[in-house]
XYZ file of C-alpha atoms in Angstrom:
477
model
C -6.784 -8.536 -44.366
C -4.079 -6.197 -43.213
C -5.031 -2.818 -44.576
C -7.821 -0.732 -45.923
C -6.713 1.818 -48.491
C -8.665 4.866 -49.646
C -9.545 5.778 -53.174
C -9.348 9.543 -53.454
C -11.389 11.772 -55.720
C -10.460 15.448 -55.804
C -8.581 14.986 -52.534
C -11.612 13.752 -50.583
C -11.661 10.214 -49.253
C -14.868 8.737 -50.638
C -14.472 4.993 -50.963
C -12.479 2.251 -49.254
C -11.458 -1.206 -50.321
C -9.070 -3.873 -49.009
C -5.506 -3.948 -50.200
C -6.043 -7.649 -50.907
C -8.099 -6.774 -53.981
C -4.825 -6.113 -55.773
C -4.486 -9.865 -56.141
C -3.674 -12.966 -54.152
C -0.007 -12.902 -55.123
C 0.408 -9.299 -54.011
C -1.370 -9.974 -50.749
C 0.721 -13.095 -50.092
C 3.880 -11.059 -50.696
C 2.693 -8.453 -48.213
C 1.978 -11.092 -45.582
C 5.447 -12.511 -46.151
C 7.018 -9.053 -45.776
C 5.183 -8.460 -42.501
C 6.172 -11.899 -41.189
C 9.792 -11.051 -41.935
C 9.499 -7.772 -40.013
C 8.012 -9.637 -37.039
C 10.994 -11.998 -36.966
C 13.631 -9.348 -37.643
C 12.337 -6.983 -34.965
C 11.616 -9.647 -32.345
C 7.941 -8.749 -32.087
C 6.160 -11.097 -29.686
C 3.281 -10.744 -27.269
C 4.469 -9.086 -24.052
C 5.211 -11.392 -21.156
C 3.230 -10.730 -17.986
C 0.822 -8.127 -19.310
C -1.734 -7.605 -22.085
C -2.086 -4.749 -24.549
C -5.293 -4.088 -26.485
C -5.678 -1.920 -29.584
C -9.098 -0.443 -30.325
C -9.771 0.978 -33.786
C -12.290 1.091 -36.600
C -11.370 1.779 -40.242
C -14.675 3.605 -40.709
C -13.368 6.419 -38.490
C -10.622 7.083 -41.041
C -13.137 7.755 -43.830
C -14.397 11.038 -42.445
C -13.324 14.389 -43.774
C -13.530 17.749 -41.981
C -12.932 19.733 -45.191
C -10.048 20.521 -47.548
C -8.556 23.365 -45.516
C -9.267 21.971 -42.047
C -6.160 20.950 -40.044
C -7.776 17.808 -38.603
C -7.228 14.893 -40.963
C -8.688 11.567 -39.769
C -6.688 9.812 -42.474
C -3.619 10.316 -40.237
C -5.035 7.209 -38.532
C -4.612 5.356 -41.833
C -0.931 6.290 -41.904
C -0.440 5.267 -38.273
C -2.286 1.973 -38.705
C -0.351 1.155 -41.868
C 2.975 1.744 -40.137
C 2.005 -0.226 -37.022
C 0.813 -3.164 -39.099
C 3.726 -3.062 -41.554
C 5.987 -3.896 -38.623
C 3.531 -6.582 -37.496
C 2.964 -4.965 -34.113
C -0.732 -5.860 -34.240
C 0.225 -9.512 -33.698
C 1.478 -8.652 -30.199
C -1.838 -7.119 -29.111
C -5.475 -8.029 -28.663
C -7.075 -6.118 -31.536
C -10.689 -4.962 -31.481
C -12.848 -3.290 -34.107
C -14.541 -0.650 -32.011
C -18.295 -0.089 -32.006
C -20.330 3.076 -31.826
C -21.029 4.331 -28.329
C -24.708 4.197 -27.449
C -26.733 7.333 -26.867
C -27.024 6.377 -23.201
C -23.245 6.075 -22.893
C -22.710 9.471 -24.519
C -25.234 11.016 -22.119
C -23.049 9.994 -19.176
C -21.387 13.348 -19.873
C -23.027 15.168 -22.780
C -26.449 16.802 -22.707
C -29.297 15.133 -24.602
C -30.192 18.237 -26.623
C -26.584 18.718 -27.729
C -26.315 15.085 -28.851
C -29.634 15.307 -30.675
C -28.480 18.352 -32.591
C -25.127 16.715 -33.329
C -26.982 13.743 -34.781
C -29.477 15.691 -36.885
C -27.478 18.752 -38.029
C -27.530 19.225 -41.794
C -24.325 19.854 -43.703
C -25.881 22.294 -46.166
C -26.977 24.927 -43.636
C -25.075 28.237 -43.702
C -22.953 28.940 -40.634
C -25.326 31.559 -39.248
C -28.121 28.997 -38.932
C -26.267 26.861 -36.382
C -27.226 27.403 -32.720
C -24.453 29.461 -31.144
C -24.825 27.601 -27.849
C -23.331 24.469 -29.366
C -20.395 26.174 -31.157
C -21.069 24.090 -34.268
C -20.421 25.158 -37.842
C -17.726 27.422 -39.226
C -14.027 26.683 -39.545
C -13.398 25.355 -36.023
C -16.009 22.617 -35.596
C -17.685 22.180 -38.987
C -20.688 19.976 -39.642
C -19.639 17.264 -42.110
C -21.187 14.125 -43.528
C -21.291 11.319 -40.972
C -20.293 13.547 -38.047
C -22.335 11.742 -35.402
C -21.084 8.330 -36.539
C -17.507 9.615 -36.391
C -17.984 10.906 -32.842
C -19.776 7.834 -31.550
C -17.146 5.493 -33.031
C -14.101 7.176 -31.496
C -15.997 7.499 -28.209
C -17.001 3.841 -28.316
C -13.365 2.854 -28.751
C -12.288 4.776 -25.634
C -15.194 3.446 -23.571
C -14.426 -0.141 -24.570
C -10.710 0.354 -23.922
C -11.485 1.632 -20.416
C -13.720 -1.364 -19.772
C -10.927 -3.733 -20.780
C -8.798 -2.123 -18.066
C -11.622 -2.332 -15.522
C -12.169 -6.018 -16.282
C -8.445 -6.801 -16.025
C -8.471 -7.991 -19.636
C -5.865 -5.384 -20.576
C -3.063 -3.699 -18.681
C -2.502 -1.143 -21.436
C -5.343 -0.189 -23.782
C -4.844 1.973 -26.878
C -7.258 4.123 -28.888
C -5.340 6.419 -31.217
C -8.605 7.750 -32.680
C -9.579 9.227 -29.306
C -8.149 11.971 -27.136
C -10.490 14.789 -28.154
C -10.013 16.772 -24.993
C -11.654 20.154 -25.721
C -15.298 19.063 -26.054
C -17.613 20.313 -23.311
C -20.889 18.945 -21.985
C -22.999 20.871 -24.500
C -20.441 22.500 -26.751
C -17.995 21.518 -29.470
C -14.574 23.121 -29.236
C -11.174 22.940 -30.855
C -12.044 20.278 -33.480
C -13.590 18.145 -30.700
C -17.290 17.259 -30.563
C -17.583 14.409 -28.044
C -15.168 14.130 -25.129
C -14.220 10.466 -25.238
C -11.651 10.980 -22.479
C -14.260 12.098 -19.960
C -16.470 9.159 -20.947
C -13.558 6.733 -20.507
C -12.599 8.173 -17.119
C -16.203 7.849 -15.940
C -15.967 4.168 -16.837
C -12.688 3.808 -14.943
C -14.191 5.471 -11.872
C -16.696 2.631 -11.610
C -13.803 0.476 -10.427
C -10.845 2.734 -9.711
C -10.828 5.084 -6.710
C -8.437 7.584 -8.312
C -7.568 8.334 -11.926
C -4.636 10.489 -13.016
C -5.217 12.201 -16.361
C -2.070 13.389 -18.160
C -2.184 15.519 -21.310
C 0.873 16.117 -23.543
C -1.001 17.801 -26.388
C 0.354 21.254 -27.259
C -3.067 22.677 -26.298
C -4.438 22.832 -22.762
C -6.727 19.908 -21.895
C -9.497 22.247 -20.806
C -12.509 20.019 -21.462
C -11.296 17.180 -19.248
C -10.130 19.564 -16.539
C -13.512 21.300 -16.493
C -15.442 18.031 -16.321
C -13.646 16.897 -13.154
C -13.073 20.335 -11.640
C -14.880 19.586 -8.379
C -13.781 16.052 -7.537
C -10.762 14.660 -5.727
C -11.027 11.325 -7.533
C -9.476 12.681 -10.726
C -6.267 14.679 -10.912
C -5.554 16.425 -14.219
C -2.029 17.293 -15.360
C -1.735 19.246 -18.613
C 1.611 20.223 -20.173
C 0.990 22.712 -22.967
C 1.819 25.958 -24.691
C 0.157 28.876 -22.941
C -0.624 32.342 -24.222
C -3.809 33.613 -22.647
C -4.675 35.988 -25.480
C -3.233 34.453 -28.622
C -3.120 30.652 -28.374
C -6.144 28.365 -28.128
C -7.883 27.756 -25.767
C -6.332 30.602 -23.769
C -6.529 28.713 -20.462
C -4.117 26.639 -18.422
C -1.920 29.118 -16.577
C 0.088 27.969 -13.564
C -2.357 29.533 -11.097
C -5.295 27.504 -12.436
C -5.180 24.810 -9.755
C -8.825 23.932 -9.166
C -11.744 25.524 -7.307
C -10.829 28.465 -5.084
C -12.739 27.114 -2.110
C -10.664 24.841 0.101
C -13.892 23.084 1.001
C -14.353 21.933 -2.581
C -12.899 18.405 -3.017
C -11.343 19.394 -6.358
C -9.178 22.149 -4.874
C -5.501 21.750 -5.944
C -6.317 18.776 -8.210
C -5.882 20.661 -11.505
C -2.215 20.928 -12.433
C -1.161 23.108 -15.338
C 2.276 23.441 -16.902
C 2.351 26.523 -19.172
C 5.230 26.520 -21.651
C 6.606 28.726 -24.407
C 7.645 27.740 -27.918
C 10.734 25.669 -28.596
C 10.978 23.322 -25.612
C 13.245 20.380 -26.488
C 13.373 16.698 -25.566
C 15.744 17.036 -22.616
C 13.737 19.745 -20.886
C 10.356 18.240 -21.746
C 11.135 14.701 -20.601
C 12.772 15.918 -17.386
C 9.736 18.071 -16.642
C 7.324 15.241 -17.454
C 9.057 12.612 -15.331
C 9.529 14.989 -12.422
C 5.917 16.166 -12.317
C 4.278 12.815 -13.033
C 6.470 11.247 -10.360
C 5.365 13.868 -7.837
C 1.686 13.441 -8.764
C 1.815 9.655 -8.532
C 3.581 9.766 -5.171
C 1.046 12.181 -3.712
C -2.207 11.170 -5.427
C -1.549 7.416 -5.714
C -3.698 6.821 -8.799
C -5.041 3.360 -9.480
C -5.381 4.084 -13.218
C -3.732 6.533 -15.623
C -5.085 8.050 -18.831
C -2.393 9.553 -21.075
C -3.482 11.810 -23.925
C -0.687 11.603 -26.516
C -1.499 14.616 -28.681
C 1.146 14.689 -31.422
C 0.888 18.429 -32.056
C 3.527 18.856 -29.339
C 6.029 17.380 -31.821
C 8.454 19.530 -33.784
C 7.205 20.223 -37.287
C 3.520 20.211 -36.425
C 1.287 22.424 -38.523
C -0.068 24.178 -35.411
C 2.384 23.464 -32.587
C 5.761 25.164 -32.106
C 7.625 22.876 -29.731
C 10.937 21.133 -30.545
C 9.928 17.797 -29.012
C 10.910 14.805 -31.141
C 9.365 11.349 -31.460
C 11.907 9.979 -28.972
C 11.005 12.543 -26.304
C 7.280 12.149 -26.842
C 7.659 8.389 -26.571
C 9.724 8.692 -23.396
C 6.601 10.058 -21.692
C 4.681 6.917 -22.648
C 7.561 4.714 -21.517
C 7.671 6.420 -18.127
C 3.938 5.931 -17.552
C 4.248 2.294 -18.579
C 7.105 1.809 -16.096
C 4.789 2.751 -13.217
C 2.896 -0.550 -13.674
C -0.484 1.136 -13.233
C -3.367 0.312 -15.620
C -2.832 2.661 -18.553
C -5.152 4.013 -21.244
C -3.380 5.626 -24.205
C -5.418 7.902 -26.456
C -4.495 10.136 -29.366
C -5.395 13.797 -29.621
C -4.055 16.652 -31.699
C -1.501 16.296 -34.449
C -1.786 18.147 -37.727
C 1.183 16.897 -39.725
C 0.009 13.338 -40.456
C 3.447 11.797 -41.033
C 4.571 13.021 -37.594
C 1.434 11.629 -35.983
C 1.972 8.218 -37.571
C 5.619 8.074 -36.512
C 4.841 8.993 -32.909
C 1.916 6.651 -32.397
C 3.672 3.737 -34.096
C 6.709 4.286 -31.863
C 4.493 4.541 -28.794
C 2.704 1.348 -29.769
C 6.104 -0.358 -29.896
C 6.795 0.950 -26.384
C 3.467 -0.410 -25.158
C 4.237 -3.916 -26.435
C 7.882 -3.748 -25.364
C 9.670 -3.980 -28.720
C 10.891 -0.389 -29.047
C 14.502 -1.277 -28.241
C 14.694 -3.870 -31.046
C 12.586 -2.111 -33.683
C 14.420 -1.088 -36.858
C 13.739 2.659 -37.217
C 13.863 2.442 -41.010
C 10.256 2.426 -42.183
C 9.486 -0.928 -43.860
C 9.576 -0.727 -47.641
C 6.083 -2.234 -47.929
C 4.460 0.414 -45.694
C 1.434 2.033 -47.405
C 2.078 5.643 -48.453
C 5.752 5.281 -47.532
C 6.753 8.256 -49.681
C 4.409 10.459 -47.660
C 6.722 10.121 -44.652
C 9.336 12.229 -46.471
C 12.173 10.785 -44.349
C 12.637 7.014 -44.304
C 13.164 6.739 -40.557
C 10.808 6.936 -37.594
C 13.346 9.262 -35.950
C 14.295 12.112 -38.321
C 16.630 14.682 -36.803
C 15.358 18.041 -35.604
C 17.179 19.830 -38.421
C 15.541 17.507 -40.966
C 12.122 18.137 -39.448
C 12.474 21.910 -39.302
C 14.240 22.093 -42.692
C 16.653 24.775 -41.573
C 14.165 26.866 -39.585
C 15.701 28.464 -36.525
C 13.326 27.840 -33.623
C 14.945 28.804 -30.305
C 13.876 27.343 -26.985
C 12.041 30.139 -25.182
C 11.815 28.195 -21.916
C 14.659 29.116 -19.606
C 15.970 26.583 -17.126
C 14.988 29.018 -14.377
C 11.379 29.159 -15.626
C 11.078 25.374 -15.823
C 12.416 24.893 -12.297
C 10.082 27.581 -10.971
C 7.157 25.672 -12.483
C 8.265 22.496 -10.716
C 8.685 24.355 -7.425
C 5.216 25.895 -7.711
C 3.543 22.555 -8.460
C 5.484 20.841 -5.687
C 4.026 23.410 -3.303
C 0.538 22.934 -4.782
C 0.694 19.184 -4.212
C 1.382 19.720 -0.505
C -2.277 20.707 -0.183
C -3.539 17.504 -1.807
C -4.548 14.989 0.822
C -2.620 11.773 0.497
C -4.946 9.157 -0.945
C -6.295 6.763 1.687
C -5.884 3.047 1.213
C -9.358 1.889 0.182
C -10.879 -0.964 -1.744
C -12.114 -0.034 -5.223
C -15.407 -1.822 -4.678
C -16.220 0.412 -1.708
C -16.402 3.541 -3.850
C -19.605 3.993 -5.865
C -19.417 5.703 -9.259
C -21.953 8.409 -8.261
C -22.117 9.823 -11.769
C -25.033 12.088 -10.833
C -22.784 14.075 -8.527
C -20.288 14.553 -11.340
C -23.040 15.822 -13.637
C -24.162 18.363 -11.030
C -20.561 19.527 -10.592
C -20.194 19.912 -14.351
C -23.373 22.010 -14.606
C -22.183 24.318 -11.832
C -18.756 24.624 -13.403
C -20.250 25.413 -16.807
C -22.190 28.319 -15.330
C -19.031 29.610 -13.645
C -17.034 29.241 -16.875
C -19.606 31.170 -18.901
C -19.522 34.014 -16.391
C -15.700 34.053 -16.421
C -15.570 34.040 -20.235
C -18.112 36.872 -20.465
C -16.089 38.928 -17.996
C -12.843 38.217 -19.872
C -14.388 39.199 -23.216
C -15.651 42.452 -21.731
C -12.188 43.234 -20.342
C -10.508 42.415 -23.654
C -12.903 44.621 -25.604
C -12.275 47.492 -23.219
C -8.520 47.027 -23.735
C -8.795 46.505 -27.487
C -7.457 42.945 -27.266
C -10.329 40.946 -28.726
C -8.738 39.357 -31.800
C -8.696 35.936 -33.429
C -6.916 33.290 -31.389
C -4.170 31.144 -32.915
C -4.452 27.354 -32.748
């Protein structure tokens, strides 16, 4: 059956049933429509490489709350659009499983996971342990939370394993990409860091992994997890305002540990941007910096976090990047012919999220140049997309809002120059066999613990300074 569709009650997704229950004739018509799209758009399995798509409709059922920006049903929109074109027929599709407790403990602490599993929805906010940052408007406790987390984490872990086993060349998990979660702390709508768990899987085979983050928010959780290793390089391109925009980290000078003797020195690359950056500037910056990182670091696998809140028209983001520009980043990574894991991330205007991830799926399978941008008439919730094309214009998206680009050409080139200089201090990767490098996950865990202590001290110091200066206010997402 092609789709699962929700039945809504008072705006909350409560029950799911197959579209096929509308009747055999209706379902046959839908199958015929999809078959026609496959033919019209030339959708076939890619030649010479495999793409896998990892998803689970149960993830889409969960609900953070009426007013919460994170809407898992955006995955329903994306899946419906992908499948309406018939793109699923060009991929190996897998219903993802829940990650095991042991797998989650590769990164997360046992006491944090236990609390995540047993926390009760009905408790008032003040009763939640402050150490875990759970409860309240940021990371609420909702029904089925642990199942939700373990399912999206399981999808990323399995996708990484497909890459390690050479069963996939590109693996996709649009439900993943929750990059803010820490070892023992929820943060920024993220509870379990599936990206860290996936990278740990990749490191069992791959000597070096390049993590790239195009979410509008700094990928702080992933950066922190691999702060002290030279086997992972993190590159985050994001909006930065240290006092007013979450998470308040990711300035240009944040390059890794200060000590040159620490293997992770210079391996954290941050690209702080202002509002309004457009496709031309963004894509040029992305290709330039990723090209420099690949040339210097020589990764054997790439993880690309495709947060869609960097798109124009997002509920939280303020960039002017369009679906075409966002997709160009995916296309460039694909062109490098390095095993590639694509995960989702932020994105708080569901129709934008669905457009972007459907387009990027078409890039992964190689049919983007032949795909009709007009959304198929049989697409579920088609009216929700507002515009009938995958590529609405910027003026249509912003509906007349004037949003200037606050990133000067001079600023962008200075960023590139600074990072070029930073990369000079990264040792060129030696030519080694993957099998000769042990995973050594214990060392990573020790590094994470040390980094957590340092982070807590830095945050405490920053809060004290802000209070003294009268700057301690609520941070914008």
